[in-house]
Short mmCIF file of C-alpha atoms and ligand atoms in Angstrom, two decimals:
data_model
loop_
_atom_site.label_atom_id
_atom_site.label_comp_id
_atom_site.label_asym_id
_atom_site.label_seq_id
_atom_site.Cartn_x
_atom_site.Cartn_y
_atom_site.Cartn_z
CA UNK A 1 187.25 49.44 135.93
CA UNK A 2 186.40 47.08 138.15
CA UNK A 3 186.80 46.23 141.35
CA UNK A 4 186.64 42.68 141.12
CA UNK A 5 187.84 40.38 138.32
CA UNK A 6 187.14 36.95 138.15
CA UNK A 7 188.77 34.20 136.00
CA UNK A 8 189.33 30.84 135.56
CA UNK A 9 191.96 28.84 133.70
CA UNK A 10 191.73 28.17 129.99
CA UNK A 11 190.73 24.15 130.61
CA UNK A 12 187.66 25.30 131.94
CA UNK A 13 186.78 27.51 129.31
CA UNK A 14 187.13 25.44 125.66
CA UNK A 15 184.45 23.15 125.08
CA UNK A 16 186.78 20.76 123.69
CA UNK A 17 184.50 21.18 120.01
CA UNK A 18 181.61 19.53 121.72
CA UNK A 19 183.44 15.87 121.58
CA UNK A 20 181.37 13.58 124.01
CA UNK A 21 183.37 13.22 127.40
CA UNK A 22 186.61 15.15 125.68
CA UNK A 23 186.59 17.08 128.98
CA UNK A 24 189.02 14.54 130.08
CA UNK A 25 191.39 15.55 127.99
CA UNK A 26 192.36 18.73 130.08
CA UNK A 27 193.86 16.17 132.55
CA UNK A 28 196.27 15.28 129.64
CA UNK A 29 199.73 15.22 130.58
CA UNK A 30 201.68 18.28 128.76
CA UNK A 31 205.04 16.18 128.70
CA UNK A 32 204.27 14.13 125.69
CA UNK A 33 204.38 15.41 121.86
CA UNK A 34 201.32 13.17 121.13
CA UNK A 35 199.25 14.53 124.03
CA UNK A 36 199.89 17.87 122.91
CA UNK A 37 198.68 17.35 119.70
CA UNK A 38 195.69 15.89 121.14
CA UNK A 39 195.02 19.15 123.19
CA UNK A 40 196.12 21.53 120.96
CA UNK A 41 193.33 19.87 118.33
CA UNK A 42 190.33 19.54 120.89
CA UNK A 43 190.89 22.54 123.26
CA UNK A 44 188.91 25.43 120.84
CA UNK A 45 189.64 28.87 122.36
CA UNK A 46 186.54 30.05 124.07
CA UNK A 47 184.35 32.23 122.48
CA UNK A 48 184.56 36.01 123.35
CA UNK A 49 182.24 38.63 123.44
CA UNK A 50 183.09 42.23 121.68
CA UNK A 51 184.97 43.36 125.17
CA UNK A 52 187.08 40.12 124.81
CA UNK A 53 185.46 38.22 127.51
CA UNK A 54 184.40 34.58 127.94
CA UNK A 55 181.10 34.35 126.71
CA UNK A 56 180.26 30.93 128.60
CA UNK A 57 182.16 30.68 132.08
CA UNK A 58 181.71 27.78 134.72
CA UNK A 59 178.50 27.22 136.52
CA UNK A 60 180.32 27.88 139.90
CA UNK A 61 182.05 30.96 138.75
CA UNK A 62 178.53 32.77 137.25
CA UNK A 63 177.62 32.19 141.13
CA UNK A 64 179.98 34.18 142.61
CA UNK A 65 179.13 36.71 139.61
CA UNK A 66 175.96 36.55 140.47
CA UNK A 67 176.26 37.46 143.86
CA UNK A 68 178.48 40.05 143.10
CA UNK A 69 176.59 41.72 140.56
CA UNK A 70 173.52 41.94 142.91
CA UNK A 71 174.99 43.83 145.78
CA UNK A 72 178.00 45.63 144.27
CA UNK A 73 176.43 46.58 140.51
CA UNK A 74 177.75 45.38 137.12
CA UNK A 75 180.30 47.90 136.66
CA UNK A 76 182.39 46.89 139.22
CA UNK A 77 182.67 42.80 138.02
CA UNK A 78 184.34 42.17 135.46
CA UNK A 79 185.28 38.36 133.71
CA UNK A 80 188.71 38.22 132.35
CA UNK A 81 190.24 35.84 129.61
CA UNK A 82 192.97 34.19 131.36
CA UNK A 83 195.17 34.45 128.40
CA UNK A 84 195.80 38.52 128.80
CA UNK A 85 194.16 39.05 132.09
CA UNK A 86 195.91 41.94 132.63
CA UNK A 87 194.30 44.06 130.62
CA UNK A 88 191.15 43.58 132.53
CA UNK A 89 193.11 44.77 135.56
CA UNK A 90 193.13 48.40 136.32
CA UNK A 91 194.60 50.79 139.19
CA UNK A 92 190.84 50.18 140.64
CA UNK A 93 190.58 46.83 140.89
CA UNK A 94 190.75 45.54 144.94
CA UNK A 95 190.76 41.40 144.41
CA UNK A 96 191.30 38.92 141.72
CA UNK A 97 188.79 36.07 142.04
CA UNK A 98 190.03 32.48 140.96
CA UNK A 99 187.86 29.73 140.38
CA UNK A 100 189.70 26.41 140.24
CA UNK A 101 188.72 22.91 139.29
CA UNK A 102 192.05 21.02 139.65
CA UNK A 103 194.80 23.80 140.60
CA UNK A 104 197.59 21.33 141.16
CA UNK A 105 196.63 18.39 139.37
CA UNK A 106 195.92 16.19 142.64
CA UNK A 107 192.28 15.28 141.17
CA UNK A 108 191.99 12.09 140.35
CA UNK A 109 191.66 11.84 136.70
CA UNK A 110 195.16 14.19 136.51
CA UNK A 111 196.57 11.39 139.10
CA UNK A 112 195.67 8.73 136.38
CA UNK A 113 196.84 10.24 133.81
CA UNK A 114 200.15 11.44 134.95
CA UNK A 115 201.34 8.33 136.37
CA UNK A 116 200.35 9.77 139.96
CA UNK A 117 201.49 13.49 139.70
CA UNK A 118 205.04 12.65 138.06
CA UNK A 119 204.28 13.99 134.81
CA UNK A 120 201.93 17.44 134.45
CA UNK A 121 198.24 17.96 133.78
CA UNK A 122 197.19 20.44 131.24
CA UNK A 123 194.90 21.74 134.22
CA UNK A 124 197.96 22.26 136.23
CA UNK A 125 200.02 23.93 133.58
CA UNK A 126 197.44 26.36 132.64
CA UNK A 127 196.39 27.33 136.26
CA UNK A 128 200.05 27.79 136.87
CA UNK A 129 200.31 29.91 133.44
CA UNK A 130 196.89 32.02 135.03
CA UNK A 131 199.10 32.82 138.19
CA UNK A 132 202.00 34.02 136.06
CA UNK A 133 199.59 36.60 134.70
CA UNK A 134 197.70 37.37 138.06
CA UNK A 135 201.25 37.90 139.67
CA UNK A 136 202.71 39.57 136.50
CA UNK A 137 202.76 43.44 138.35
CA UNK A 138 205.46 43.64 140.43
CA UNK A 139 204.35 45.44 143.92
CA UNK A 140 200.12 44.81 142.67
CA UNK A 141 198.22 46.11 145.15
CA UNK A 142 194.95 43.70 144.77
CA UNK A 143 194.25 40.64 146.53
CA UNK A 144 193.86 37.39 145.50
CA UNK A 145 191.28 35.17 146.69
CA UNK A 146 190.81 31.32 145.52
CA UNK A 147 187.66 28.98 145.48
CA UNK A 148 186.14 26.51 143.65
CA UNK A 149 186.13 22.44 143.67
CA UNK A 150 189.50 22.58 143.82
CA UNK A 151 190.50 24.64 146.50
CA UNK A 152 191.26 21.33 148.77
CA UNK A 153 194.45 20.84 146.95
CA UNK A 154 195.97 23.17 148.97
CA UNK A 155 195.36 21.51 151.92
CA UNK A 156 197.38 18.84 150.72
CA UNK A 157 200.22 21.42 149.25
CA UNK A 158 199.85 24.30 151.87
CA UNK A 159 203.27 25.77 150.71
CA UNK A 160 202.04 26.74 147.40
CA UNK A 161 199.26 29.15 148.78
CA UNK A 162 202.24 31.65 149.34
CA UNK A 163 204.32 30.86 146.82
CA UNK A 164 201.61 31.62 144.25
CA UNK A 165 200.90 34.76 145.80
CA UNK A 166 197.08 33.80 147.03
CA UNK A 167 195.75 35.60 150.15
CA UNK A 168 192.86 33.92 150.87
CA UNK A 169 191.81 30.11 149.98
CA UNK A 170 187.67 29.83 150.28
CA UNK A 171 186.48 26.31 150.98
CA UNK A 172 182.71 25.06 150.91
CA UNK A 173 179.44 26.68 149.94
CA UNK A 174 179.56 30.28 149.87
CA UNK A 175 177.86 31.59 146.87
CA UNK A 176 175.28 33.54 148.96
CA UNK A 177 178.27 34.91 150.77
CA UNK A 178 180.69 36.08 147.77
CA UNK A 179 180.46 39.59 148.46
CA UNK A 180 180.86 39.66 151.99
CA UNK A 181 184.19 37.39 151.39
CA UNK A 182 185.24 39.84 148.61
CA UNK A 183 184.76 42.87 151.04
CA UNK A 184 187.01 41.27 153.66
CA UNK A 185 189.32 40.36 151.28
CA UNK A 186 189.96 43.67 150.06
CA UNK A 187 190.51 45.09 153.34
CA UNK A 188 193.25 42.79 154.30
CA UNK A 189 191.19 41.31 157.23
CA UNK A 190 190.47 38.33 155.72
CA UNK A 191 192.39 34.69 157.26
CA UNK A 192 194.57 32.79 154.81
CA UNK A 193 191.77 30.12 154.86
CA UNK A 194 188.23 30.41 155.16
CA UNK A 195 185.77 27.40 155.58
CA UNK A 196 182.20 27.58 155.19
CA UNK A 197 180.58 24.19 156.35
CA UNK A 198 176.82 22.56 155.99
CA UNK A 199 176.24 25.23 159.20
CA UNK A 200 176.23 28.25 156.77
CA UNK A 201 175.22 26.39 153.73
CA UNK A 202 172.65 28.40 151.42
CA UNK A 203 169.50 27.27 150.85
CA UNK A 204 167.83 27.05 147.27
CA UNK A 205 166.27 30.63 147.82
CA UNK A 206 169.37 31.99 149.00
CA UNK A 207 171.56 30.87 145.89
CA UNK A 208 171.68 33.88 143.64
CA UNK A 209 170.54 32.99 140.05
CA UNK A 210 173.16 33.04 137.25
CA UNK A 211 173.38 36.08 134.72
CA UNK A 212 174.88 34.40 132.07
CA UNK A 213 175.41 31.53 129.59
CA UNK A 214 177.35 28.41 131.20
CA UNK A 215 179.90 25.93 130.13
CA UNK A 216 178.46 23.14 128.45
CA UNK A 217 174.94 24.77 129.29
CA UNK A 218 174.79 23.53 132.59
CA UNK A 219 172.28 24.23 135.41
CA UNK A 220 172.04 22.96 138.77
CA UNK A 221 169.03 21.40 139.74
CA UNK A 222 170.03 20.04 143.05
CA UNK A 223 173.20 19.30 145.55
CA UNK A 224 174.26 16.58 147.87
CA UNK A 225 173.77 13.02 147.70
CA UNK A 226 173.30 10.89 151.00
CA UNK A 227 174.20 7.28 149.14
CA UNK A 228 177.28 7.89 151.68
CA UNK A 229 180.67 6.80 150.05
CA UNK A 230 183.37 7.16 152.34
CA UNK A 231 185.68 9.19 149.30
CA UNK A 232 183.39 11.81 148.31
CA UNK A 233 182.87 15.60 149.57
CA UNK A 234 179.52 15.66 148.03
CA UNK A 235 177.66 13.29 150.40
CA UNK A 236 178.56 15.53 153.44
CA UNK A 237 176.70 18.36 151.87
CA UNK A 238 172.73 18.51 152.78
CA UNK A 239 170.40 17.43 150.18
CA UNK A 240 168.72 20.40 148.64
CA UNK A 241 166.74 20.66 145.35
CA UNK A 242 165.94 23.83 142.82
CA UNK A 243 162.40 24.51 142.13
CA UNK A 244 161.43 24.13 138.75
CA UNK A 245 160.71 28.26 137.88
CA UNK A 246 164.26 28.50 139.19
CA UNK A 247 165.98 26.34 136.97
CA UNK A 248 163.62 27.42 134.54
CA UNK A 249 164.88 31.13 134.83
CA UNK A 250 168.39 29.79 134.49
CA UNK A 251 168.22 27.94 131.72
CA UNK A 252 166.91 30.92 129.89
CA UNK A 253 170.29 32.45 130.03
CA UNK A 254 171.64 29.03 128.24
CA UNK A 255 169.02 29.35 125.33
CA UNK A 256 169.04 32.80 124.80
CA UNK A 257 172.90 32.36 124.06
CA UNK A 258 171.96 29.63 121.47
CA UNK A 259 172.15 26.46 123.47
CA UNK A 260 169.74 23.77 123.05
CA UNK A 261 171.20 20.66 125.34
CA UNK A 262 171.14 21.24 128.78
CA UNK A 263 172.93 19.45 130.98
CA UNK A 264 171.36 19.18 134.24
CA UNK A 265 173.93 19.45 137.31
CA UNK A 266 173.13 16.82 139.76
CA UNK A 267 174.98 14.63 142.22
CA UNK A 268 172.67 12.16 141.51
CA UNK A 269 169.97 12.71 139.37
CA UNK A 270 167.48 10.08 140.48
CA UNK A 271 167.53 11.47 144.02
CA UNK A 272 165.92 14.69 143.07
CA UNK A 273 163.52 15.36 145.64
CA UNK A 274 163.96 12.14 146.90
CA UNK A 275 161.09 11.42 149.63
CA UNK A 276 161.87 7.55 150.27
CA UNK A 277 165.40 7.80 152.34
CA UNK A 278 165.01 4.36 153.72
CA UNK A 279 165.49 2.77 150.27
CA UNK A 280 166.66 5.46 148.32
CA UNK A 281 164.44 4.58 145.49
CA UNK A 282 163.65 7.56 143.41
CA UNK A 283 160.78 9.75 143.69
CA UNK A 284 159.81 9.35 139.41
CA UNK A 285 156.86 11.85 139.74
CA UNK A 286 159.42 14.43 140.60
CA UNK A 287 162.16 13.56 138.51
CA UNK A 288 160.05 12.90 135.12
CA UNK A 289 158.18 16.14 135.91
CA UNK A 290 161.83 18.06 136.00
CA UNK A 291 162.56 16.39 132.85
CA UNK A 292 159.74 17.37 131.35
CA UNK A 293 159.80 20.80 132.62
CA UNK A 294 163.00 21.27 131.20
CA UNK A 295 162.28 19.90 127.95
CA UNK A 296 158.91 22.18 127.46
CA UNK A 297 161.35 25.30 127.62
CA UNK A 298 161.54 27.26 124.89
CA UNK A 299 164.57 26.73 122.72
CA UNK A 300 165.20 23.44 124.49
CA UNK A 301 165.70 20.42 122.19
CA UNK A 302 167.67 17.97 124.41
CA UNK A 303 168.78 17.55 128.40
CA UNK A 304 170.97 14.85 130.32
CA UNK A 305 172.04 14.85 133.94
CA UNK A 306 175.64 15.19 134.97
CA UNK A 307 175.67 12.35 137.45
CA UNK A 308 173.29 9.81 138.47
CA UNK A 309 173.73 6.03 140.44
CA UNK A 310 172.79 3.09 138.60
CA UNK A 311 170.82 1.29 141.53
CA UNK A 312 167.78 3.52 140.43
CA UNK A 313 168.04 1.93 137.23
CA UNK A 314 167.64 -1.30 138.21
CA UNK A 315 164.72 -0.54 141.15
CA UNK A 316 162.68 1.71 138.61
CA UNK A 317 163.85 0.33 134.97
CA UNK A 318 160.44 2.29 133.67
CA UNK A 319 161.61 5.50 134.93
CA UNK A 320 164.58 5.05 132.41
CA UNK A 321 162.27 4.25 129.81
CA UNK A 322 159.67 7.34 130.50
CA UNK A 323 162.82 9.77 130.68
CA UNK A 324 164.15 8.64 127.39
CA UNK A 325 160.58 9.14 125.81
CA UNK A 326 160.57 12.70 127.46
CA UNK A 327 163.87 13.51 126.07
CA UNK A 328 163.30 11.77 122.88
CA UNK A 329 166.37 9.59 123.10
CA UNK A 330 166.91 7.31 119.87
CA UNK A 331 169.84 5.74 117.92
CA UNK A 332 171.16 8.67 117.00
CA UNK A 333 170.70 10.76 120.27
CA UNK A 334 172.05 9.25 123.33
CA UNK A 335 171.37 10.25 127.28
CA UNK A 336 174.91 10.57 128.41
CA UNK A 337 175.50 10.10 132.47
CA UNK A 338 178.66 10.01 134.64
CA UNK A 339 178.44 7.38 137.34
CA UNK A 340 180.63 5.37 139.37
CA UNK A 341 181.25 1.94 139.48
CA UNK A 342 184.28 2.38 141.69
CA UNK A 343 184.79 -1.61 142.66
CA UNK A 344 183.81 -5.18 141.38
CA UNK A 345 184.17 -6.40 144.54
CA UNK A 346 181.46 -6.81 147.38
CA UNK A 347 183.68 -6.52 150.08
CA UNK A 348 184.76 -3.17 149.31
CA UNK A 349 181.34 -1.97 148.29
CA UNK A 350 180.26 -2.76 151.70
CA UNK A 351 183.30 -1.04 153.68
CA UNK A 352 183.60 2.18 151.18
CA UNK A 353 180.25 2.70 148.92
CA UNK A 354 177.94 2.39 151.99
CA UNK A 355 174.69 2.98 150.28
CA UNK A 356 175.49 2.80 146.78
CA UNK A 357 173.57 -0.18 145.73
CA UNK A 358 170.40 0.82 147.86
CA UNK A 359 167.77 -0.60 148.14
CA UNK A 360 169.67 -3.45 147.57
CA UNK A 361 172.22 -5.19 149.52
CA UNK A 362 175.92 -4.01 148.95
CA UNK A 363 177.23 -7.50 148.19
CA UNK A 364 174.71 -7.52 144.79
CA UNK A 365 176.89 -3.86 143.60
CA UNK A 366 178.56 -6.18 140.86
CA UNK A 367 175.41 -7.91 139.17
CA UNK A 368 173.48 -4.24 140.00
CA UNK A 369 176.27 -2.39 137.81
CA UNK A 370 175.64 -5.22 135.05
CA UNK A 371 171.51 -5.14 135.17
CA UNK A 372 171.98 -1.49 135.42
CA UNK A 373 174.45 -1.00 132.54
CA UNK A 374 171.67 -3.42 130.42
CA UNK A 375 169.09 -1.45 131.11
CA UNK A 376 170.29 2.32 130.35
CA UNK A 377 171.65 0.81 126.94
CA UNK A 378 168.33 -0.54 125.83
CA UNK A 379 167.04 2.75 126.61
CA UNK A 380 169.19 4.57 124.52
CA UNK A 381 171.66 5.87 127.98
CA UNK A 382 175.58 5.91 127.62
CA UNK A 383 177.15 5.64 130.81
CA UNK A 384 180.39 6.94 131.58
CA UNK A 385 181.57 4.74 134.62
CA UNK A 386 184.71 5.92 136.83
CA UNK A 387 186.79 2.88 138.37
CA UNK A 388 188.82 3.75 141.64
CA UNK A 389 192.30 2.08 141.65
CA UNK A 390 193.65 1.43 145.13
CA UNK A 391 190.67 2.12 147.69
CA UNK A 392 191.88 1.77 151.31
CA UNK A 393 191.65 -2.06 151.72
CA UNK A 394 191.90 -3.30 148.23
CA UNK A 395 193.51 -6.38 147.51
CA UNK A 396 194.78 -7.84 144.33
CA UNK A 397 191.64 -10.09 144.80
CA UNK A 398 189.20 -7.21 145.05
CA UNK A 399 191.01 -5.76 141.79
CA UNK A 400 190.65 -9.17 139.80
CA UNK A 401 186.98 -8.87 140.55
CA UNK A 402 186.97 -5.15 139.12
CA UNK A 403 188.44 -6.99 135.93
CA UNK A 404 185.57 -9.93 135.95
CA UNK A 405 183.02 -6.87 136.33
CA UNK A 406 184.66 -4.97 133.23
CA UNK A 407 184.39 -8.61 131.42
CA UNK A 408 181.05 -8.93 132.40
CA UNK A 409 179.80 -6.07 131.21
CA UNK A 410 181.51 -6.36 127.98
CA UNK A 411 179.08 -9.38 127.10
CA UNK A 412 176.01 -7.10 127.31
CA UNK A 413 174.66 -7.11 123.58
CA UNK A 414 175.43 -3.87 121.95
CA UNK A 415 177.07 -2.35 125.22
CA UNK A 416 178.13 1.04 125.37
CA UNK A 417 179.63 2.68 128.18
CA UNK A 418 182.98 4.07 129.08
CA UNK A 419 185.28 2.92 132.24
CA UNK A 420 187.84 5.81 133.35
CA UNK A 421 190.48 4.19 135.72
CA UNK A 422 190.81 6.79 138.68
CA UNK A 423 193.37 6.19 141.21
CA UNK A 424 192.59 6.90 144.87
CA UNK A 425 192.48 10.48 146.36
CA UNK A 426 191.96 11.09 149.96
CA UNK A 427 189.04 13.10 150.20
CA UNK A 428 185.43 13.02 151.95
CA UNK A 429 185.71 11.21 154.80
CA UNK A 430 188.48 9.35 153.76
CA UNK A 431 190.80 12.92 154.34
CA UNK A 432 194.16 11.79 155.77
CA UNK A 433 194.22 8.80 154.04
CA UNK A 434 197.35 8.16 151.72
CA UNK A 435 197.04 9.00 148.05
CA UNK A 436 197.38 6.06 145.78
CA UNK A 437 201.02 5.88 144.45
CA UNK A 438 201.04 4.11 141.25
CA UNK A 439 204.35 3.11 141.29
CA UNK A 440 204.65 1.66 144.56
CA UNK A 441 201.12 0.22 144.61
CA UNK A 442 200.66 -1.18 141.39
CA UNK A 443 200.39 -4.79 141.17
CA UNK A 444 199.26 -6.95 138.05
CA UNK A 445 195.46 -7.09 139.21
CA UNK A 446 195.56 -2.81 139.39
CA UNK A 447 197.20 -2.87 136.40
CA UNK A 448 194.93 -5.09 134.88
CA UNK A 449 191.95 -2.75 135.77
CA UNK A 450 193.61 0.09 134.39
CA UNK A 451 194.66 -1.69 131.06
CA UNK A 452 191.13 -3.24 130.93
CA UNK A 453 189.20 0.07 131.01
CA UNK A 454 191.45 1.86 128.80
CA UNK A 455 191.05 -1.22 126.08
CA UNK A 456 187.62 -0.47 126.57
CA UNK A 457 187.72 2.89 125.87
CA UNK A 458 189.72 2.71 123.09
CA UNK A 459 187.03 -0.07 121.65
CA UNK A 460 184.56 3.02 122.09
CA UNK A 461 186.58 5.18 120.58
CA UNK A 462 187.05 3.04 117.18
CA UNK A 463 183.14 1.98 117.44
CA UNK A 464 181.38 4.89 118.18
CA UNK A 465 183.45 8.12 118.30
CA UNK A 466 182.32 8.99 114.65
CA UNK A 467 178.74 8.36 115.05
CA UNK A 468 178.77 10.70 118.39
CA UNK A 469 180.64 13.52 117.63
CA UNK A 470 178.46 15.75 115.88
CA UNK A 471 180.80 17.95 113.54
CA UNK A 472 181.59 18.53 109.97
CA UNK A 473 182.85 15.32 108.04
CA UNK A 474 186.21 17.22 107.64
CA UNK A 475 186.72 18.16 111.58
CA UNK A 476 185.09 15.08 112.77
CA UNK A 477 187.99 13.22 110.59
CA UNK A 478 190.56 15.12 112.22
CA UNK A 479 189.42 14.37 116.17
CA UNK A 480 188.33 10.40 115.65
CA UNK A 481 191.76 9.85 113.86
CA UNK A 482 193.13 11.92 116.76
CA UNK A 483 191.50 10.11 119.48
CA UNK A 484 192.51 6.63 117.75
CA UNK A 485 195.64 7.94 117.83
CA UNK A 486 195.91 9.18 121.08
CA UNK A 487 194.08 5.91 122.35
CA UNK A 488 196.46 3.66 120.92
CA UNK A 489 199.65 5.62 122.22
CA UNK A 490 198.39 5.57 125.63
CA UNK A 491 198.06 1.75 125.26
CA UNK A 492 201.18 1.08 124.16
CA UNK A 493 202.25 2.96 126.92
CA UNK A 494 200.44 0.92 129.23
CA UNK A 495 202.08 -2.48 127.39
CA UNK A 496 205.48 -1.03 127.80
CA UNK A 497 205.13 -0.42 131.35
CA UNK A 498 204.00 -4.19 131.92
CA UNK A 499 206.88 -5.44 130.37
CA UNK A 500 209.16 -3.52 132.46
CA UNK A 501 207.26 -4.42 135.29
CA UNK A 502 206.67 -8.21 134.52
CA UNK A 503 202.75 -7.87 134.54
CA UNK A 504 200.80 -10.61 132.69
CA UNK A 505 197.87 -9.07 130.92
CA UNK A 506 194.89 -11.42 131.30
CA UNK A 507 193.34 -11.65 127.97
CA UNK A 508 189.49 -10.96 128.40
CA UNK A 509 186.81 -13.66 126.60
CA UNK A 510 186.16 -12.57 123.17
CA UNK A 511 183.80 -9.46 123.85
CA UNK A 512 180.63 -9.24 122.40
CA UNK A 513 181.76 -6.46 119.70
CA UNK A 514 184.16 -8.52 118.04
CA UNK A 515 181.91 -11.64 118.12
CA UNK A 516 179.48 -9.77 116.50
CA UNK A 517 182.20 -9.08 113.67
CA UNK A 518 183.12 -5.31 114.56
CA UNK A 519 187.09 -4.67 113.80
CA UNK A 520 188.72 -3.87 116.61
CA UNK A 521 192.49 -4.96 116.81
CA UNK A 522 194.88 -4.20 119.73
CA UNK A 523 198.40 -4.17 120.26
CA UNK A 524 200.09 -7.84 121.71
CA UNK A 525 201.29 -7.34 124.96
S1 SF4 B 1 176.88 7.90 145.18
FE1 SF4 B 1 178.28 9.23 143.93
S2 SF4 B 1 177.81 11.38 144.73
FE2 SF4 B 1 176.65 10.08 146.07
S3 SF4 B 1 177.99 9.58 147.78
FE3 SF4 B 1 178.65 8.16 146.35
S4 SF4 B 1 180.04 9.00 144.72
FE4 SF4 B 1 179.02 10.72 145.86
#
């Protein structure tokens, strides 16, 4: 009997068996037997409590839940399992709230995995399955509101809102206003689209604390960035930092439910409590204090940030070393971090990445990436880099520079990193620009960027996946075999595509790993 039912799709509720970076697999296409096999093996069902509700849910949805529970009471708010959500909807239900990340498969990873949207990623397929459940009752009386980081997809596919029966779509930060929005939607006087800007963004004190554990034990430590990349929504937000006791209270929810490895959600962890906005050099004391505080929480054994920019590793290599000491990183315990390389072109760095290289000049960006990778790896940090294909103004020459950059990174001794090639998606201040269309915009140089990035991923799967997957040996063996099979399948597919388009593959120099005698074999072009 709940007025408000909250739900998100299956891809945001599976922990992918704890395999590092496997969340990317939620964007695999549903169209091929191999990708269906990989997804079926990796995407473990969510853990449910005695009432059949998911135990861990996305951090953003927990925030909405908190505001509702704080203001209308626990009995009126329920989290549903998307596979049988009609069980959770009653005659009293007034609003179903949907949390989305990639509802229509337009996100950069999906667009990259699905040939620019010509295939259907699991994210989209499972969102549509969830919508079928939401609309299951003919003549339903409850209203439907949608929000979350994927709400922008409906700006590009506005016709889908009505066809999916979504009454209101909410954009922007509104965790502190969730109850007002739900009440307005329930009364039927909410507009079809609501947009919240920096003017109404909450202060840290206004953001309600979570009331339960989160997916991947995620806890937020800051919002906003300020480096100014033109394609990024985050940089449009004002910067705010959550105080340590706030973070500690939220972490306690995750440790209470058995998580000992905490993910610190940050748009750029090295900018936590930044003071020097001119140089953007980290506030070392504040960042170290944060990590030490988190490691000192009862039940915490490890912590790692979600995102960070590599320039900080070059300006403050001692900070990386100290953080490794604090989290007790070592050969068997690496610190994962997602970071954007985006391009190896100095010209595009100046035009699009703006202050990503600061305090260095934008033109120094490729050198900074190479130096930072060496520093991070030396201190047991494992960067998962993104590369964007088709940034506005990108020429073939720019794309070849990105290939050169991957070449240089592969020459770093004992290198460990992932390079995920993403296609350009027009968000941030580049909203309104064209989506990158794989079929019409790909050329030999851009194909080589994508190919070389995938080739490196496969190399990491071959040499590191087994070591980094903390699962019982038989399960691990299946996961590793699946990863190798899936990786090779994608690579063969790419090579076939290259032959059809007449693209030549620029063979890299023998990588350091091959020179050191590791067996790394690739199919011939
Ligand atoms: S550094 Fe990252 S978070 Fe900051 S503006 Fe650039 S892409 Fe966005």
